[in-house]
Short mmCIF file of C-alpha atoms in Angstrom, two decimals:
data_model
loop_
_atom_site.label_atom_id
_atom_site.label_comp_id
_atom_site.label_asym_id
_atom_site.label_seq_id
_atom_site.Cartn_x
_atom_site.Cartn_y
_atom_site.Cartn_z
CA MET A 14 -25.08 26.45 -0.49
CA GLU A 15 -22.84 29.22 -0.13
CA ILE A 16 -19.10 30.26 -0.38
CA GLU A 17 -17.81 32.61 2.21
CA SER A 18 -15.56 34.99 0.77
CA SER A 19 -13.26 34.33 3.91
CA ASP A 20 -12.37 30.76 2.50
CA VAL A 21 -12.04 31.84 -0.69
CA ILE A 22 -8.98 34.19 0.64
CA ARG A 23 -7.87 30.92 2.75
CA LEU A 24 -7.77 28.98 -0.37
CA MET A 25 -5.48 31.59 -1.66
CA LEU A 26 -3.41 31.82 1.22
CA GLN A 27 -2.94 28.08 1.13
CA PHE A 28 -2.09 28.25 -2.44
CA CYS A 29 0.82 31.22 -1.52
CA LYS A 30 2.16 29.10 1.30
CA GLU A 31 2.95 25.90 -0.69
CA ASN A 32 3.95 27.73 -3.77
CA ALA A 33 6.77 29.61 -1.49
CA LEU A 34 4.92 33.06 -2.20
CA MET A 35 5.60 34.09 1.41
CA LYS A 36 5.47 38.31 0.46
CA THR A 37 1.92 37.62 -1.15
CA LEU A 38 0.88 35.42 1.73
CA HIS A 39 2.03 38.06 4.16
CA SER A 40 0.24 40.61 2.37
CA LEU A 41 -3.04 39.12 1.83
CA GLN A 42 -3.53 38.49 4.96
CA GLU A 43 -2.67 41.95 6.54
CA GLU A 44 -5.05 43.58 3.57
CA THR A 45 -7.82 41.16 4.44
CA GLY A 46 -7.44 40.36 8.18
CA ILE A 47 -7.78 36.75 7.66
CA ALA A 48 -5.41 34.17 8.58
CA LEU A 49 -4.45 30.60 7.18
CA ASN A 50 -3.07 29.26 10.63
CA THR A 51 -2.57 25.75 9.33
CA VAL A 52 0.01 23.51 9.65
CA ASP A 53 1.21 20.25 7.90
CA SER A 54 0.93 17.82 10.98
CA ILE A 55 -0.41 18.70 14.35
CA ASP A 56 1.23 15.80 15.74
CA SER A 57 4.52 16.82 14.12
CA PHE A 58 4.18 20.52 15.22
CA VAL A 59 3.25 19.50 19.12
CA SER A 60 6.59 17.11 18.55
CA ASP A 61 8.70 20.02 17.62
CA VAL A 62 7.74 21.94 20.41
CA ILE A 63 7.83 19.06 23.22
CA ASN A 64 11.26 18.70 21.59
CA GLY A 65 12.67 22.31 21.77
CA ASN A 66 12.94 22.34 17.85
CA TRP A 67 12.53 26.33 18.08
CA ASP A 68 14.12 27.10 14.34
CA VAL A 69 11.46 24.62 13.12
CA ILE A 70 8.65 25.96 15.34
CA LEU A 71 9.77 30.20 14.70
CA ASN A 72 9.55 29.10 11.00
CA THR A 73 6.26 27.63 11.18
CA ILE A 74 4.50 30.42 13.07
CA SER A 75 6.14 33.19 10.83
CA SER A 76 2.66 32.61 8.50
CA LEU A 77 0.57 32.12 11.29
CA HIS A 78 -1.80 34.70 13.27
CA LEU A 79 -1.53 33.55 16.80
CA PRO A 80 -2.61 35.16 20.07
CA PRO A 81 -0.26 37.93 21.33
CA SER A 82 -0.37 35.92 25.01
CA LEU A 83 0.42 33.10 23.29
CA LEU A 84 3.44 34.03 20.97
CA ILE A 85 4.64 36.06 25.02
CA ASP A 86 4.75 32.82 26.37
CA LEU A 87 6.39 31.21 23.31
CA TYR A 88 9.25 33.60 22.83
CA GLU A 89 9.59 33.82 26.72
CA GLN A 90 10.20 29.73 26.99
CA ILE A 91 13.07 30.40 23.95
CA VAL A 92 14.53 32.84 25.58
CA ILE A 93 14.73 31.07 28.97
CA GLU A 94 16.47 27.73 27.03
CA LEU A 95 18.77 30.26 25.19
CA ILE A 96 19.92 31.52 28.31
CA GLU A 97 20.35 28.21 29.98
CA MET A 98 22.60 26.81 27.21
CA ARG A 99 24.27 30.11 27.33
CA GLU A 100 23.74 31.71 24.11
CA THR A 101 23.46 34.58 25.59
CA ASP A 102 23.95 36.98 22.85
CA VAL A 103 20.60 35.44 20.55
CA ALA A 104 18.44 35.67 23.83
CA LYS A 105 19.76 39.37 24.25
CA ALA A 106 18.72 39.86 20.39
CA MET A 107 15.15 37.92 20.80
CA LEU A 108 15.00 40.08 24.33
CA LYS A 109 15.79 43.83 22.57
CA GLN A 110 14.19 42.84 19.06
CA THR A 111 11.71 40.56 18.77
CA GLN A 112 7.61 42.10 18.93
CA PRO A 113 5.97 39.75 21.44
CA LEU A 114 8.68 40.54 24.05
CA GLN A 115 8.41 44.14 23.53
CA ILE A 116 4.71 44.03 24.23
CA LEU A 117 5.67 42.19 27.03
CA LYS A 118 8.13 44.99 28.30
CA ALA A 119 5.13 47.46 27.87
CA GLN A 120 2.39 45.27 29.34
CA GLN A 121 3.99 43.36 31.97
CA HIS A 122 7.21 45.06 32.44
CA ASP A 123 7.78 43.14 35.71
CA ARG A 124 8.32 40.28 33.81
CA PHE A 125 10.34 41.27 30.99
CA ILE A 126 12.56 42.48 33.80
CA ARG A 127 12.86 39.08 35.46
CA LEU A 128 14.18 37.81 32.14
CA ASP A 129 16.29 40.46 31.41
CA GLN A 130 18.00 39.63 35.00
CA MET A 131 18.02 36.18 34.40
CA LEU A 132 20.13 37.10 31.18
CA SER A 133 22.72 39.48 33.33
CA ARG A 134 23.30 36.27 35.77
CA SER A 135 26.46 34.25 35.04
CA TYR A 136 24.35 31.39 36.07
CA PHE A 137 21.22 29.92 35.34
CA ASP A 138 18.67 28.62 38.12
CA ALA A 139 16.31 26.34 37.14
CA ARG A 140 14.38 27.25 40.22
CA ASP A 141 13.89 30.77 39.31
CA ALA A 142 13.22 29.91 35.55
CA TYR A 143 10.59 27.72 36.68
CA PRO A 144 9.04 28.76 39.74
CA GLY A 145 5.88 27.05 41.91
CA GLY A 146 7.05 23.44 41.02
CA THR A 147 6.75 23.78 37.18
CA THR A 148 9.50 22.23 34.87
CA LYS A 149 11.01 22.82 31.41
CA GLU A 150 9.27 19.73 30.16
CA LYS A 151 6.04 20.65 31.95
CA ARG A 152 6.25 24.18 30.29
CA ARG A 153 6.91 22.95 26.67
CA ALA A 154 3.90 20.59 27.03
CA GLU A 155 1.76 23.65 28.52
CA ILE A 156 2.51 25.85 25.07
CA ALA A 157 2.25 23.07 22.74
CA ALA A 158 -1.36 22.42 24.01
CA ALA A 159 -2.34 26.26 23.54
CA LEU A 160 -0.59 26.39 20.10
CA SER A 161 -2.24 23.22 18.74
CA SER A 162 -5.76 24.99 19.98
CA SER A 163 -4.82 27.64 17.51
CA VAL A 164 -3.95 25.91 14.48
CA SER A 165 -5.79 23.10 11.83
CA VAL A 166 -4.59 20.51 9.47
CA VAL A 167 -6.24 20.81 5.94
CA PRO A 168 -6.04 18.39 2.63
CA PRO A 169 -3.01 19.80 0.55
CA SER A 170 -3.58 21.61 -2.56
CA ARG A 171 -7.32 22.17 -2.00
CA LEU A 172 -7.58 25.38 -4.57
CA LEU A 173 -6.10 23.22 -7.33
CA SER A 174 -8.39 20.01 -6.01
CA LEU A 175 -11.51 22.20 -6.14
CA LEU A 176 -10.90 23.46 -9.40
CA SER A 177 -9.93 20.12 -10.97
CA GLN A 178 -13.53 18.80 -9.50
CA SER A 179 -15.22 21.43 -10.87
CA LEU A 180 -13.93 20.81 -14.12
CA LYS A 181 -14.51 17.14 -14.00
CA TRP A 182 -18.23 17.66 -12.61
CA GLN A 183 -18.66 19.74 -16.12
CA GLN A 184 -17.34 17.18 -18.07
CA HIS A 185 -19.73 14.62 -16.65
CA GLN A 186 -22.63 17.10 -17.21
CA GLY A 187 -21.70 17.09 -20.95
CA LEU A 188 -20.80 21.13 -20.37
CA LEU A 189 -16.84 20.74 -21.06
CA PRO A 190 -15.47 18.17 -24.16
CA VAL A 191 -13.89 15.11 -22.57
CA GLY A 192 -10.18 14.51 -23.71
CA GLN A 193 -9.33 17.76 -24.51
CA LYS A 194 -6.85 20.11 -22.70
CA PHE A 195 -8.93 22.84 -20.85
CA ASP A 196 -7.54 26.52 -20.66
CA LEU A 197 -9.00 27.46 -17.09
CA PHE A 198 -8.07 30.92 -17.01
CA ARG A 199 -9.66 31.70 -20.87
CA GLY A 200 -12.45 29.12 -19.95
CA SER A 201 -11.82 27.37 -23.19
CA SER A 202 -10.86 24.00 -24.67
CA SER A 203 -7.61 24.43 -26.48
CA GLN A 204 -7.28 22.80 -29.90
CA LYS A 205 -6.42 19.01 -29.66
CA ILE A 206 -3.80 18.25 -31.99
CA THR A 207 -3.75 14.53 -33.18
CA GLU A 208 -0.80 12.85 -34.22
CA ASP A 209 -0.24 9.05 -36.09
CA GLU A 210 1.58 6.88 -33.73
CA ALA A 211 4.71 5.73 -35.49
CA ILE A 212 7.80 3.71 -34.51
CA PRO A 213 10.68 5.59 -33.83
CA THR A 214 13.33 5.72 -36.71
CA SER A 215 16.01 7.77 -35.54
CA LEU A 216 18.02 9.21 -32.40
CA GLU A 217 16.59 12.75 -31.39
CA ARG A 218 18.61 13.53 -28.65
CA THR A 219 21.74 12.34 -26.31
CA ILE A 220 22.23 13.96 -22.76
CA LYS A 221 24.90 13.62 -20.87
CA ILE A 222 24.75 13.15 -17.21
CA GLY A 223 28.25 13.64 -16.09
CA THR A 224 31.44 11.39 -15.96
CA LYS A 225 31.23 10.30 -12.30
CA THR A 226 27.44 9.30 -12.15
CA ARG A 227 25.15 7.83 -14.03
CA ALA A 228 21.10 7.85 -14.64
CA GLU A 229 19.46 4.93 -12.93
CA CYS A 230 15.71 6.32 -13.89
CA SER A 231 14.18 8.66 -16.39
CA CYS A 232 10.52 9.78 -17.19
CA PHE A 233 8.66 12.40 -19.06
CA SER A 234 6.26 14.83 -17.39
CA PRO A 235 2.74 14.06 -18.50
CA ASP A 236 2.31 17.71 -20.42
CA GLY A 237 5.24 16.59 -22.22
CA ASN A 238 7.65 19.81 -21.18
CA TYR A 239 10.08 18.11 -18.61
CA LEU A 240 12.47 15.18 -18.65
CA LEU A 241 13.47 13.83 -14.99
CA SER A 242 16.38 11.59 -14.43
CA GLY A 243 17.29 9.87 -10.88
CA ASN A 244 21.00 9.58 -10.43
CA SER A 245 23.48 7.05 -8.77
CA ASP A 246 24.81 10.02 -6.90
CA GLY A 247 21.57 10.81 -5.35
CA PHE A 248 20.86 14.05 -7.55
CA LEU A 249 17.44 14.23 -9.18
CA GLU A 250 17.94 16.55 -12.31
CA VAL A 251 15.10 18.20 -14.44
CA TRP A 252 16.43 18.69 -18.26
CA ASP A 253 14.92 20.52 -21.01
CA TYR A 254 14.85 17.67 -23.63
CA ARG A 255 14.72 19.74 -26.61
CA SER A 256 18.21 21.32 -26.07
CA GLY A 257 19.41 18.39 -24.01
CA LYS A 258 20.70 20.76 -21.19
CA LEU A 259 19.14 21.07 -17.53
CA ASP A 260 16.19 23.49 -17.57
CA LYS A 261 17.46 26.91 -15.79
CA ASN A 262 13.86 28.28 -15.76
CA LEU A 263 13.66 26.39 -12.91
CA ILE A 264 15.29 28.95 -10.11
CA TYR A 265 16.50 26.26 -7.79
CA GLN A 266 18.62 24.52 -10.41
CA ALA A 267 19.90 27.95 -12.03
CA SER A 268 21.34 28.56 -8.77
CA ASP A 269 22.98 25.23 -8.79
CA GLU A 270 20.64 23.60 -6.04
CA PHE A 271 18.95 20.02 -6.52
CA MET A 272 16.66 17.99 -5.47
CA MET A 273 18.82 14.98 -3.80
CA HIS A 274 18.94 11.80 -1.79
CA GLU A 275 21.42 10.38 0.42
CA SER A 276 21.53 7.52 -1.60
CA GLU A 277 21.75 6.05 -5.36
CA ILE A 278 17.87 6.97 -6.76
CA LEU A 279 16.37 3.94 -8.10
CA CYS A 280 13.06 5.21 -9.63
CA VAL A 281 11.17 8.42 -10.13
CA THR A 282 7.59 9.36 -11.15
CA TRP A 283 5.17 12.72 -11.81
CA SER A 284 1.79 13.34 -10.84
CA ASN A 285 -0.79 13.55 -13.67
CA ASP A 286 -0.95 17.60 -13.39
CA SER A 287 3.22 17.58 -13.90
CA SER A 288 3.27 19.75 -10.25
CA PHE A 289 4.73 16.64 -8.26
CA ILE A 290 7.79 14.44 -8.47
CA CYS A 291 8.10 11.61 -6.28
CA SER A 292 11.29 9.59 -6.42
CA GLY A 293 12.75 5.98 -4.30
CA SER A 294 15.83 5.24 -3.28
CA LYS A 295 18.07 2.70 -2.27
CA ASP A 296 18.04 2.98 1.20
CA GLY A 297 14.56 2.00 0.87
CA LYS A 298 13.46 5.97 1.29
CA ILE A 299 10.47 8.24 -0.48
CA LYS A 300 10.51 11.79 -1.37
CA VAL A 301 7.73 14.19 -2.67
CA TRP A 302 9.21 17.14 -4.46
CA GLN A 303 7.34 20.11 -5.80
CA LEU A 304 8.89 21.11 -9.20
CA ARG A 305 8.41 24.77 -9.43
CA THR A 306 10.47 25.31 -6.02
CA GLY A 307 12.40 22.29 -5.55
CA LYS A 308 11.05 22.07 -2.54
CA MET A 309 10.58 18.79 -0.38
CA LEU A 310 6.82 18.19 0.58
CA ARG A 311 7.01 15.00 2.13
CA LYS A 312 9.73 11.97 3.14
CA PHE A 313 9.08 8.52 4.11
CA GLU A 314 11.90 7.56 5.95
CA ASN A 315 11.28 4.00 6.41
CA ALA A 316 8.92 3.37 3.23
CA HIS A 317 10.67 -0.13 3.08
CA THR A 318 12.99 -2.28 4.55
CA GLU A 319 15.37 -2.51 0.92
CA GLY A 320 15.44 -0.17 -2.02
CA VAL A 321 12.93 1.15 -3.73
CA THR A 322 12.19 0.06 -7.21
CA CYS A 323 9.24 1.52 -8.38
CA VAL A 324 6.95 4.45 -7.28
CA CYS A 325 3.07 5.94 -8.61
CA PHE A 326 0.87 8.51 -7.98
CA ALA A 327 -2.86 8.07 -7.26
CA LYS A 328 -4.58 10.02 -9.81
CA ASP A 329 -5.50 12.90 -7.43
CA ALA A 330 -1.93 13.06 -6.17
CA SER A 331 -3.37 12.19 -2.46
CA GLN A 332 -1.25 8.28 -2.16
CA ILE A 333 2.05 6.95 -3.18
CA LEU A 334 2.06 3.24 -4.33
CA SER A 335 5.55 1.92 -4.22
CA GLY A 336 7.43 -1.61 -5.00
CA SER A 337 11.06 -2.87 -3.35
CA PHE A 338 13.65 -5.12 -3.06
CA ASP A 339 12.07 -6.51 -0.08
CA GLY A 340 8.98 -8.10 -1.94
CA THR A 341 6.12 -6.03 -0.78
CA LEU A 342 3.80 -3.47 -2.63
CA ARG A 343 2.94 -0.39 -0.06
CA MET A 344 0.94 2.26 -0.55
CA HIS A 345 1.60 5.78 1.85
CA GLY A 346 -0.58 8.90 2.11
CA LEU A 347 0.75 12.17 1.64
CA LYS A 348 -1.40 13.77 4.09
CA SER A 349 -0.60 11.56 7.05
CA GLY A 350 2.80 11.17 6.25
CA ARG A 351 2.54 7.53 6.88
CA THR A 352 2.34 4.02 5.50
CA LEU A 353 -1.00 2.81 4.69
CA LYS A 354 -1.31 -0.66 3.55
CA ILE A 355 1.67 -3.05 3.07
CA LEU A 356 0.64 -5.46 0.03
CA ARG A 357 2.51 -9.01 0.28
CA GLY A 358 2.27 -11.98 -1.91
CA HIS A 359 5.26 -12.01 -4.07
CA ALA A 360 8.46 -13.93 -3.93
CA SER A 361 10.86 -11.96 -5.25
CA TYR A 362 11.64 -8.20 -6.18
CA VAL A 363 8.42 -5.75 -6.91
CA ASN A 364 9.97 -4.16 -10.43
CA ASP A 365 6.79 -2.12 -11.31
CA CYS A 366 3.71 -0.97 -10.06
CA LEU A 367 0.40 1.17 -10.98
CA PHE A 368 -2.85 2.55 -10.09
CA MET A 369 -5.56 1.08 -12.35
CA ALA A 370 -7.96 2.74 -14.15
CA ASP A 371 -10.97 2.68 -11.82
CA ALA A 372 -9.08 3.51 -8.78
CA THR A 373 -10.15 0.56 -6.49
CA LYS A 374 -7.00 -1.98 -7.59
CA VAL A 375 -3.54 -1.64 -7.85
CA MET A 376 -1.01 -3.95 -10.08
CA SER A 377 2.47 -4.94 -9.63
CA ALA A 378 4.90 -6.95 -11.70
CA SER A 379 7.74 -8.82 -9.90
CA SER A 380 10.66 -10.85 -10.58
CA ASP A 381 8.70 -13.96 -9.49
CA GLY A 382 7.38 -13.70 -13.40
CA THR A 383 3.87 -13.06 -12.25
CA ILE A 384 1.34 -9.79 -12.06
CA LYS A 385 -0.73 -9.43 -9.59
CA ILE A 386 -4.23 -7.21 -8.87
CA TRP A 387 -5.03 -6.24 -5.54
CA ASP A 388 -7.84 -4.73 -3.96
CA ILE A 389 -7.26 -1.73 -2.53
CA LYS A 390 -9.97 -1.93 0.34
CA SER A 391 -9.10 -5.40 1.18
CA SER A 392 -5.62 -5.34 0.62
CA GLU A 393 -5.57 -8.94 -1.16
CA CYS A 394 -4.66 -10.18 -3.99
CA ILE A 395 -7.66 -11.28 -6.29
CA HIS A 396 -6.11 -12.50 -9.18
CA THR A 397 -2.36 -13.46 -10.57
CA ILE A 398 -1.04 -13.17 -14.33
CA LYS A 399 1.96 -15.25 -15.54
CA PRO A 400 2.31 -14.04 -18.88
CA GLY A 401 2.28 -16.54 -21.48
CA GLY A 402 5.59 -18.03 -22.24
CA LEU A 403 7.29 -16.09 -19.84
CA LYS A 404 7.41 -18.95 -17.12
CA ASP A 405 9.54 -18.00 -14.57
CA ILE A 406 11.03 -14.91 -16.26
CA SER A 407 11.12 -11.74 -14.47
CA VAL A 408 8.76 -9.00 -15.42
CA GLN A 409 10.40 -5.94 -15.67
CA SER A 410 7.33 -3.20 -16.32
CA ILE A 411 3.86 -3.02 -17.01
CA SER A 412 1.72 -0.18 -18.48
CA LEU A 413 -2.29 0.02 -18.97
CA LEU A 414 -2.89 0.92 -22.53
CA PRO A 415 -3.74 4.79 -23.24
CA LYS A 416 -6.61 3.58 -25.31
CA ASN A 417 -7.74 0.63 -23.67
CA THR A 418 -7.36 0.10 -19.93
CA ASP A 419 -8.34 -3.12 -19.80
CA GLN A 420 -4.95 -4.16 -21.84
CA ILE A 421 -1.61 -4.21 -20.52
CA ILE A 422 1.77 -3.90 -22.10
CA VAL A 423 4.23 -6.16 -20.53
CA THR A 424 7.93 -6.16 -21.11
CA SER A 425 10.49 -8.88 -19.37
CA LYS A 426 14.09 -9.83 -19.43
CA THR A 427 13.46 -11.07 -22.95
CA PRO A 428 12.95 -9.55 -26.31
CA ILE A 429 9.62 -9.96 -26.31
CA ILE A 430 6.78 -6.96 -25.41
CA GLN A 431 3.52 -8.45 -25.01
CA ILE A 432 0.08 -6.82 -24.72
CA LEU A 433 -1.82 -8.76 -22.62
CA THR A 434 -5.93 -8.55 -21.04
CA LEU A 435 -6.29 -8.42 -17.41
CA ARG A 436 -7.36 -12.08 -17.48
CA GLY A 437 -3.77 -12.99 -18.86
CA GLN A 438 -4.82 -13.87 -22.38
CA VAL A 439 -2.20 -12.69 -25.13
CA VAL A 440 -3.75 -10.06 -27.18
CA LYS A 441 -0.19 -9.52 -29.27
#
């Protein structure tokens, strides 16, 4: 199997785009002559053109390399619609300053003069703007079809995914040690420092969230560098837990710009590589964020009909599992932006959820006093656990034991913490 150098460049371009390194992206495209030409969703892209969301479209195409003729058609349509809305100053600026319309002036002068004459009139004539029986809607549809044929959709984070798959294969072949952190740049494993587990005996740090808000949920990042809090005022805050202060190394927090929801945040979680954050709120919405930039990557507007109580990334961060006050467990696709599965069976709130180690099953805990194991493929509940001595008492949280994923740690609305097998037998 041969790897094309152009494909490697495209992987680099995608990485730059996803991490908001736009200057680097443009420089690399210009120097190599290779364009990325991808969008997050062709359906959303086409929809934005059909609905005339031109600010979104112009922002999207800023990183694309499109044929000049297509850009001319697009910019011409935008100018016509600006004239129709009597936004003449903006239309005039686009006509005089944008490259596609300057190319139009040089190559199709009569067509350019027609636009200029439309702009100078005190009225808008749709018959002049759309000759030959066409309409604004038809013209938008034609441009949408042409644009959609020039772009494509690829899975997110392809470069990181391929590197991860490569390392996993090397581990499988015995070329890399298992269970040790690998320094990809140096090509070596860092020395693993083992520490004996011990029961905490003293308070390490107190973090003050604020006087008019409270932390509804919090979670340490898997790499141990950050503490994330989801607050009652809808703000997500990333803390340097060693100092007890907001992490101002994150540029957006240093500029007092924060990730946020429109309502109270009830749950948060991290992706396995600590690069992404997922949050769920009282209004039933789920949002996915990039830690480094604070940018919202995906929003599930109607993830649940009631408040989202728990969220969990799949191991490869391609899917999100969520539970809610509506009593359902749901799976959402990051690539598609859609809810993929709805798992029903609990008689009360779902309080916690997780992907199991084999990635073919998920687990949920509920206020109905049960823990359920579900088969992802069939969406069926394959086993129900009723923790011993906790009949009809709300199960608040579940966690797989790190060193033995066939056992789970269970907490409830009692002082008891239990360790159970996957068959429900009490270990301790």
